[in-house]
């Protein structure tokens, strides 16, 4: 479970470092992997629910600070990728 979670975060970080847009295929694939990880291990995670998770990532200052330790703007990048993926899914 931890290795899978770490891989999800690493995929987002690699996409950001490579200059991939948050609404591009690479970042949205990372978002979908993140969503399915949450659904597999924690709770049913529809695209609508995943949007709520993304909103938390940018609304809680402690969470923003934790995510932004990975890279500046990382919390918003993950948020935007999740939202783009949910939009693509029609949710």
Short mmCIF file of N, CA and C in Angstrom, two decimals:
data_model
loop_
_atom_site.label_atom_id
_atom_site.label_comp_id
_atom_site.label_asym_id
_atom_site.label_seq_id
_atom_site.Cartn_x
_atom_site.Cartn_y
_atom_site.Cartn_z
N UNK A 1 0.83 -1.18 0.00
CA UNK A 1 0.00 0.00 0.00
C UNK A 1 0.88 1.25 0.00
N UNK A 2 1.88 1.29 0.86
CA UNK A 2 2.76 2.47 0.94
C UNK A 2 3.54 2.65 -0.35
N UNK A 3 4.05 1.57 -0.91
CA UNK A 3 4.80 1.67 -2.16
C UNK A 3 3.91 2.21 -3.28
N UNK A 4 2.67 1.78 -3.30
CA UNK A 4 1.73 2.26 -4.31
C UNK A 4 1.46 3.75 -4.12
N UNK A 5 1.25 4.17 -2.88
CA UNK A 5 1.02 5.59 -2.59
C UNK A 5 2.24 6.42 -2.97
N UNK A 6 3.42 5.93 -2.63
CA UNK A 6 4.66 6.65 -2.98
C UNK A 6 4.81 6.76 -4.49
N UNK A 7 4.44 5.71 -5.22
CA UNK A 7 4.53 5.74 -6.68
C UNK A 7 3.57 6.77 -7.26
N UNK A 8 2.39 6.88 -6.68
CA UNK A 8 1.42 7.88 -7.14
C UNK A 8 1.98 9.29 -6.97
N UNK A 9 2.54 9.56 -5.81
CA UNK A 9 3.11 10.89 -5.54
C UNK A 9 4.30 11.14 -6.45
N UNK A 10 5.13 10.14 -6.65
CA UNK A 10 6.29 10.28 -7.52
C UNK A 10 5.86 10.58 -8.96
N UNK A 11 4.77 9.99 -9.40
CA UNK A 11 4.28 10.25 -10.76
C UNK A 11 3.85 11.70 -10.92
N UNK A 12 3.15 12.23 -9.92
CA UNK A 12 2.79 13.66 -9.96
C UNK A 12 4.06 14.52 -9.97
N UNK A 13 5.00 14.21 -9.09
CA UNK A 13 6.23 15.00 -8.97
C UNK A 13 7.02 14.97 -10.27
N UNK A 14 7.11 13.81 -10.90
CA UNK A 14 7.85 13.69 -12.16
C UNK A 14 7.15 14.49 -13.26
N UNK A 15 5.84 14.44 -13.29
CA UNK A 15 5.09 15.20 -14.31
C UNK A 15 5.32 16.69 -14.12
N UNK A 16 5.24 17.15 -12.89
CA UNK A 16 5.47 18.57 -12.60
C UNK A 16 6.89 18.97 -12.99
N UNK A 17 7.87 18.17 -12.59
CA UNK A 17 9.27 18.48 -12.88
C UNK A 17 9.54 18.49 -14.39
N UNK A 18 8.82 17.67 -15.14
CA UNK A 18 9.00 17.60 -16.59
C UNK A 18 8.26 18.72 -17.32
N UNK A 19 7.51 19.52 -16.57
CA UNK A 19 6.76 20.61 -17.19
C UNK A 19 5.45 20.17 -17.83
N UNK A 20 5.01 18.97 -17.47
CA UNK A 20 3.73 18.49 -18.00
C UNK A 20 2.59 19.34 -17.41
N UNK A 21 1.63 19.74 -18.22
CA UNK A 21 0.50 20.51 -17.69
C UNK A 21 -0.37 19.64 -16.78
N UNK A 22 -0.97 20.26 -15.78
CA UNK A 22 -1.83 19.53 -14.85
C UNK A 22 -3.03 18.92 -15.56
N UNK A 23 -3.45 19.53 -16.66
CA UNK A 23 -4.59 18.99 -17.40
C UNK A 23 -4.15 18.14 -18.60
N UNK A 24 -2.90 17.73 -18.61
CA UNK A 24 -2.38 16.88 -19.68
C UNK A 24 -2.53 15.41 -19.33
N UNK A 25 -2.29 14.58 -20.31
CA UNK A 25 -2.49 13.14 -20.16
C UNK A 25 -1.65 12.53 -19.04
N UNK A 26 -0.40 12.95 -18.92
CA UNK A 26 0.49 12.35 -17.92
C UNK A 26 -0.02 12.64 -16.51
N UNK A 27 -0.36 13.89 -16.24
CA UNK A 27 -0.84 14.27 -14.91
C UNK A 27 -2.21 13.65 -14.61
N UNK A 28 -3.07 13.61 -15.62
CA UNK A 28 -4.39 13.00 -15.40
C UNK A 28 -4.27 11.50 -15.17
N UNK A 29 -3.29 10.84 -15.79
CA UNK A 29 -3.07 9.42 -15.52
C UNK A 29 -2.64 9.25 -14.06
N UNK A 30 -1.78 10.14 -13.57
CA UNK A 30 -1.37 10.09 -12.16
C UNK A 30 -2.58 10.30 -11.26
N UNK A 31 -3.45 11.22 -11.65
CA UNK A 31 -4.65 11.49 -10.86
C UNK A 31 -5.56 10.27 -10.81
N UNK A 32 -5.72 9.61 -11.94
CA UNK A 32 -6.57 8.41 -11.97
C UNK A 32 -5.95 7.29 -11.12
N UNK A 33 -4.64 7.14 -11.19
CA UNK A 33 -3.97 6.14 -10.35
C UNK A 33 -4.17 6.46 -8.87
N UNK A 34 -4.11 7.74 -8.53
CA UNK A 34 -4.32 8.18 -7.15
C UNK A 34 -5.75 7.87 -6.71
N UNK A 35 -6.71 8.16 -7.58
CA UNK A 35 -8.12 7.89 -7.26
C UNK A 35 -8.35 6.40 -7.03
N UNK A 36 -7.81 5.56 -7.91
CA UNK A 36 -8.03 4.12 -7.73
C UNK A 36 -7.30 3.59 -6.50
N UNK A 37 -6.17 4.20 -6.15
CA UNK A 37 -5.48 3.81 -4.92
C UNK A 37 -6.38 4.09 -3.71
N UNK A 38 -6.96 5.28 -3.67
CA UNK A 38 -7.85 5.61 -2.55
C UNK A 38 -9.03 4.65 -2.49
N UNK A 39 -9.58 4.33 -3.65
CA UNK A 39 -10.74 3.42 -3.71
C UNK A 39 -10.35 2.00 -3.28
N UNK A 40 -9.16 1.58 -3.62
CA UNK A 40 -8.71 0.23 -3.28
C UNK A 40 -8.46 0.09 -1.79
N UNK A 41 -7.85 1.10 -1.19
CA UNK A 41 -7.36 0.94 0.18
C UNK A 41 -8.15 1.68 1.26
N UNK A 42 -8.93 2.70 0.89
CA UNK A 42 -9.50 3.54 1.95
C UNK A 42 -11.01 3.71 1.90
N UNK A 43 -11.56 4.13 0.79
CA UNK A 43 -12.99 4.41 0.73
C UNK A 43 -13.42 4.43 -0.73
N UNK A 44 -14.72 4.21 -0.99
CA UNK A 44 -15.19 4.34 -2.37
C UNK A 44 -14.87 5.76 -2.86
N UNK A 45 -14.19 5.85 -3.98
CA UNK A 45 -13.72 7.16 -4.42
C UNK A 45 -14.12 7.40 -5.87
N UNK A 46 -15.33 7.90 -6.03
CA UNK A 46 -15.79 8.31 -7.36
C UNK A 46 -15.00 9.55 -7.78
N UNK A 47 -15.15 9.94 -9.01
CA UNK A 47 -14.50 11.18 -9.45
C UNK A 47 -15.04 12.37 -8.65
N UNK A 48 -16.32 12.34 -8.34
CA UNK A 48 -16.91 13.43 -7.53
C UNK A 48 -16.24 13.47 -6.14
N UNK A 49 -16.07 12.32 -5.53
CA UNK A 49 -15.41 12.26 -4.22
C UNK A 49 -13.95 12.69 -4.33
N UNK A 50 -13.31 12.32 -5.43
CA UNK A 50 -11.92 12.69 -5.62
C UNK A 50 -11.77 14.20 -5.71
N UNK A 51 -12.74 14.89 -6.29
CA UNK A 51 -12.73 16.36 -6.31
C UNK A 51 -12.72 16.91 -4.88
N UNK A 52 -13.47 16.27 -3.99
CA UNK A 52 -13.50 16.72 -2.60
C UNK A 52 -12.14 16.53 -1.94
N UNK A 53 -11.49 15.43 -2.24
CA UNK A 53 -10.13 15.18 -1.73
C UNK A 53 -9.21 16.29 -2.24
N UNK A 54 -9.31 16.60 -3.52
CA UNK A 54 -8.46 17.63 -4.12
C UNK A 54 -8.71 18.99 -3.47
N UNK A 55 -9.96 19.29 -3.19
CA UNK A 55 -10.28 20.57 -2.54
C UNK A 55 -9.62 20.66 -1.16
N UNK A 56 -9.61 19.54 -0.45
CA UNK A 56 -8.95 19.52 0.85
C UNK A 56 -7.45 19.79 0.71
N UNK A 57 -6.84 19.25 -0.33
CA UNK A 57 -5.40 19.42 -0.52
C UNK A 57 -5.00 20.89 -0.61
N UNK A 58 -5.90 21.75 -1.08
CA UNK A 58 -5.55 23.16 -1.23
C UNK A 58 -6.26 24.08 -0.24
N UNK A 59 -7.21 23.56 0.54
CA UNK A 59 -7.93 24.41 1.48
C UNK A 59 -7.35 24.37 2.89
N UNK A 60 -6.62 23.32 3.20
CA UNK A 60 -6.03 23.17 4.53
C UNK A 60 -4.56 23.61 4.48
N UNK A 61 -4.21 24.70 5.20
CA UNK A 61 -2.83 25.20 5.12
C UNK A 61 -1.77 24.16 5.49
N UNK A 62 -2.05 23.30 6.44
CA UNK A 62 -1.08 22.28 6.83
C UNK A 62 -0.86 21.28 5.70
N UNK A 63 -1.94 20.93 5.02
CA UNK A 63 -1.82 19.99 3.90
C UNK A 63 -1.07 20.64 2.74
N UNK A 64 -1.38 21.89 2.45
CA UNK A 64 -0.65 22.61 1.40
C UNK A 64 0.84 22.64 1.71
N UNK A 65 1.17 22.96 2.94
CA UNK A 65 2.59 23.03 3.33
C UNK A 65 3.26 21.67 3.18
N UNK A 66 2.58 20.62 3.59
CA UNK A 66 3.15 19.27 3.48
C UNK A 66 3.37 18.89 2.02
N UNK A 67 2.38 19.12 1.18
CA UNK A 67 2.51 18.77 -0.24
C UNK A 67 3.54 19.65 -0.93
N UNK A 68 3.59 20.91 -0.56
CA UNK A 68 4.53 21.82 -1.22
C UNK A 68 5.98 21.60 -0.79
N UNK A 69 6.21 20.74 0.20
CA UNK A 69 7.59 20.33 0.52
C UNK A 69 8.16 19.50 -0.63
N UNK A 70 7.30 18.84 -1.37
CA UNK A 70 7.73 18.01 -2.50
C UNK A 70 8.25 18.91 -3.61
N UNK A 71 7.50 19.96 -3.90
CA UNK A 71 7.88 20.96 -4.90
C UNK A 71 6.97 22.17 -4.71
N UNK A 72 7.47 23.36 -4.96
CA UNK A 72 6.60 24.54 -4.86
C UNK A 72 5.40 24.41 -5.80
N UNK A 73 4.21 24.66 -5.26
CA UNK A 73 3.00 24.58 -6.06
C UNK A 73 2.46 23.17 -6.25
N UNK A 74 3.07 22.20 -5.57
CA UNK A 74 2.68 20.80 -5.77
C UNK A 74 1.22 20.55 -5.38
N UNK A 75 0.75 21.13 -4.29
CA UNK A 75 -0.64 20.91 -3.86
C UNK A 75 -1.62 21.34 -4.94
N UNK A 76 -1.39 22.51 -5.51
CA UNK A 76 -2.28 23.00 -6.57
C UNK A 76 -2.14 22.18 -7.83
N UNK A 77 -0.96 21.71 -8.15
CA UNK A 77 -0.76 20.87 -9.33
C UNK A 77 -1.57 19.58 -9.21
N UNK A 78 -1.47 18.92 -8.06
CA UNK A 78 -2.23 17.69 -7.83
C UNK A 78 -3.72 18.00 -7.88
N UNK A 79 -4.13 19.06 -7.23
CA UNK A 79 -5.54 19.48 -7.26
C UNK A 79 -6.01 19.64 -8.70
N UNK A 80 -5.28 20.40 -9.47
CA UNK A 80 -5.69 20.69 -10.84
C UNK A 80 -5.71 19.43 -11.72
N UNK A 81 -4.79 18.52 -11.49
CA UNK A 81 -4.77 17.27 -12.24
C UNK A 81 -5.99 16.42 -11.89
N UNK A 82 -6.33 16.37 -10.62
CA UNK A 82 -7.51 15.61 -10.18
C UNK A 82 -8.78 16.20 -10.79
N UNK A 83 -8.91 17.52 -10.76
CA UNK A 83 -10.09 18.18 -11.32
C UNK A 83 -10.16 17.93 -12.83
N UNK A 84 -9.04 18.04 -13.52
CA UNK A 84 -9.02 17.79 -14.97
C UNK A 84 -9.44 16.34 -15.27
N UNK A 85 -8.95 15.40 -14.46
CA UNK A 85 -9.30 14.00 -14.66
C UNK A 85 -10.80 13.79 -14.41
N UNK A 86 -11.33 14.41 -13.39
CA UNK A 86 -12.77 14.29 -13.11
C UNK A 86 -13.58 14.92 -14.25
N UNK A 87 -13.12 16.06 -14.76
CA UNK A 87 -13.81 16.69 -15.88
C UNK A 87 -13.82 15.76 -17.09
N UNK A 88 -12.67 15.13 -17.35
CA UNK A 88 -12.56 14.21 -18.49
C UNK A 88 -13.55 13.04 -18.32
N UNK A 89 -13.75 12.62 -17.09
CA UNK A 89 -14.67 11.49 -16.82
C UNK A 89 -16.13 11.94 -16.81
N UNK A 90 -16.35 13.25 -16.92
CA UNK A 90 -17.71 13.75 -16.93
C UNK A 90 -18.32 13.89 -15.56
N UNK A 91 -17.46 13.98 -14.54
CA UNK A 91 -17.97 14.11 -13.16
C UNK A 91 -17.64 15.46 -12.58
#
